[in-house]
XYZ file of N, CA and C in Angstrom:
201
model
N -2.218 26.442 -15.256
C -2.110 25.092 -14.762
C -2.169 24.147 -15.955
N -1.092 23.313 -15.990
C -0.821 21.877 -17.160
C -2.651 21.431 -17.101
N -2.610 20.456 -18.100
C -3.725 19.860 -17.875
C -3.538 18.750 -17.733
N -4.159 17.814 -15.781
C -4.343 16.761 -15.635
C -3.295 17.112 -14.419
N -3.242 18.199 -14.151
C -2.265 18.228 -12.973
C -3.124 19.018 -11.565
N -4.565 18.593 -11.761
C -5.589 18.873 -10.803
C -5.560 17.438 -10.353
N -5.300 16.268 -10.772
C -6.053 15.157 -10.018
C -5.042 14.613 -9.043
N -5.092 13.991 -7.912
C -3.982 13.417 -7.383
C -5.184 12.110 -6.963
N -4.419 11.398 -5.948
C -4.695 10.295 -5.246
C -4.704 10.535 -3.943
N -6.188 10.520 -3.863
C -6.549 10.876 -2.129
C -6.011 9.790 -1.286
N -5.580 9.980 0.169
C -5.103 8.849 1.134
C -5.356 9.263 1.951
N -5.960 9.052 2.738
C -6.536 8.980 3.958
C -5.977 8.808 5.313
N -5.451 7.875 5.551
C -4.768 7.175 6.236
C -3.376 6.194 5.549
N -2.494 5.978 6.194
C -1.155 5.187 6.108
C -0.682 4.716 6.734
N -0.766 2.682 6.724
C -0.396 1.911 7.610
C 1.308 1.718 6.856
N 2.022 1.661 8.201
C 2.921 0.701 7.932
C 3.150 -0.297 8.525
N 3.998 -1.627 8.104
C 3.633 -2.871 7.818
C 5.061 -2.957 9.467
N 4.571 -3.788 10.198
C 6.075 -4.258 10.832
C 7.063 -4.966 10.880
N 6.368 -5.958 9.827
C 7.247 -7.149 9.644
C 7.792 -6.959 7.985
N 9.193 -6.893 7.739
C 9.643 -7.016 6.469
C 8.930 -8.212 5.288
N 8.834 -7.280 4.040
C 8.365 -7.830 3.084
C 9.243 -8.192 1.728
N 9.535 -9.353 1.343
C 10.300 -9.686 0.469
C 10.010 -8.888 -1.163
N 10.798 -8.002 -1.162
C 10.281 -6.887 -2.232
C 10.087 -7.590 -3.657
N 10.459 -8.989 -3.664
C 10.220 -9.238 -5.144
C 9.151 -10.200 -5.503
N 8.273 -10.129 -3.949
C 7.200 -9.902 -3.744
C 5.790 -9.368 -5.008
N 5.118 -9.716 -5.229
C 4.100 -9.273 -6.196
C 3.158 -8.692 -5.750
N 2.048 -7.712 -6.330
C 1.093 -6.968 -5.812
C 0.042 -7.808 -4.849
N -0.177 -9.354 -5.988
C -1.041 -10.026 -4.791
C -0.623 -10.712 -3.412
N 0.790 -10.640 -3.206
C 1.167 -11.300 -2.228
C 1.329 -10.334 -1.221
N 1.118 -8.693 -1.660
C 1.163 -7.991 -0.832
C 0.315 -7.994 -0.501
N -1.235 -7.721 -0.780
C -2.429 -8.016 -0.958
C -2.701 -8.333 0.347
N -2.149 -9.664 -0.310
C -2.753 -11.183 1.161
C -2.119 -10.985 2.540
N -0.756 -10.005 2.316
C -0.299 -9.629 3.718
C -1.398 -8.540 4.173
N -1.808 -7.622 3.330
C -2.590 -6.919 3.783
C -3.723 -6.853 4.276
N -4.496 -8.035 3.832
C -5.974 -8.433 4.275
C -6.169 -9.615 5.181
N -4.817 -10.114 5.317
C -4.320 -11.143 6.476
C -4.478 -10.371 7.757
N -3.631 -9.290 8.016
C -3.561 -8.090 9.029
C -4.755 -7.492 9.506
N -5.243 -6.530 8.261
C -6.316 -5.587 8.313
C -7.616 -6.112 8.468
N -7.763 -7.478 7.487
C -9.464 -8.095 6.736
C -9.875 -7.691 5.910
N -9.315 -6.360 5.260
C -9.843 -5.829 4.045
C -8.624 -5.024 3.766
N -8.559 -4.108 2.333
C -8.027 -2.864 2.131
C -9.343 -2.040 1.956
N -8.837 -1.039 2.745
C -10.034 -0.105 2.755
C -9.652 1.089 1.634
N -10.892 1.387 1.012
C -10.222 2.535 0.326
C -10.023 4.009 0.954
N -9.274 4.629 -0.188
C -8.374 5.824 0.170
C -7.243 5.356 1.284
N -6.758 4.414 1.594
C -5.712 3.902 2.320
C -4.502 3.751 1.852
N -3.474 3.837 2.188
C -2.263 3.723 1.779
C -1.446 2.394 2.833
N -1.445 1.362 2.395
C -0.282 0.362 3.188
C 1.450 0.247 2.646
N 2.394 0.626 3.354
C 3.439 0.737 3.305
C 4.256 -0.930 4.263
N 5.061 -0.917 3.059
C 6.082 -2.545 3.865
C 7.409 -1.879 3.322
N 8.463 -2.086 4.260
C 9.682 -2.003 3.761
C 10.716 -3.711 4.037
N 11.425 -3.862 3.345
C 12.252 -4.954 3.019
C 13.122 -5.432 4.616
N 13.775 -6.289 4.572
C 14.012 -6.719 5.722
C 15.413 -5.836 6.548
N 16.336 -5.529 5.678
C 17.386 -4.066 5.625
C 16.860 -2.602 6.022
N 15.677 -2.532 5.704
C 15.086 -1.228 5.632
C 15.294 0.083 5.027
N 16.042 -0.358 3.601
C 16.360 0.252 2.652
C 15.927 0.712 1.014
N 14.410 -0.067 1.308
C 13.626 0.055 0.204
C 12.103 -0.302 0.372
N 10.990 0.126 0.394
C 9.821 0.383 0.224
C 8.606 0.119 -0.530
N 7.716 -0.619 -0.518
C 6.887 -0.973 -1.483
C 5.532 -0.395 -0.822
N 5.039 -0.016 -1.378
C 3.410 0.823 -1.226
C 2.731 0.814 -2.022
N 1.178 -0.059 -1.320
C 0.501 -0.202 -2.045
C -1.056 1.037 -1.553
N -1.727 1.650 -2.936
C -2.770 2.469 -2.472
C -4.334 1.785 -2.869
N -4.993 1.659 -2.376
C -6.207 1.460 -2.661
C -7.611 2.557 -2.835
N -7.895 3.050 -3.936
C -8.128 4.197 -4.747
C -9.848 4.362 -4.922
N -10.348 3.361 -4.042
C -11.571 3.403 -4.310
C -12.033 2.450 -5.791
N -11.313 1.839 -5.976
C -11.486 1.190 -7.370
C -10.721 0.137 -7.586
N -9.685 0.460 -7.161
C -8.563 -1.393 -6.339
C -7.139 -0.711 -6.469
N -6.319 -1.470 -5.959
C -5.310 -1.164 -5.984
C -3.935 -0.314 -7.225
């Protein structure tokens, strides 16, 4: 086994988003959609938004340590 190819990124759970997100969009504006919705990001969570086409994807993970 490589070394450093033991660690991954635990997720727990995976919301996706229903309302399209303007992908050029920034991490904190995803953020604020996210804690607008939820009230928090919880960790080990995964929130998923796709664009208004539904042809591209932005996901954000929250890792126990922030995004």
């Amino acid at each position: 086994m490589a070394a450093g190819t033991d660690r991954v990124i635990r997720v727990d759970a995976a919301w996706l988003a229903v309302e399209p997100l303007e992908m050029r969009a920034g991490t904190d504006t995803a953020l604020v959609r996210v804690v607008s919705v939820f009230g928090q990001a919880r960790a080990h969570h995964a929130y998923l938004c796709a664009n208004r086409r539904a042809s591209r994807m932005k996901g954000l993970i929250h890792d126990d340590f922030g995004l």
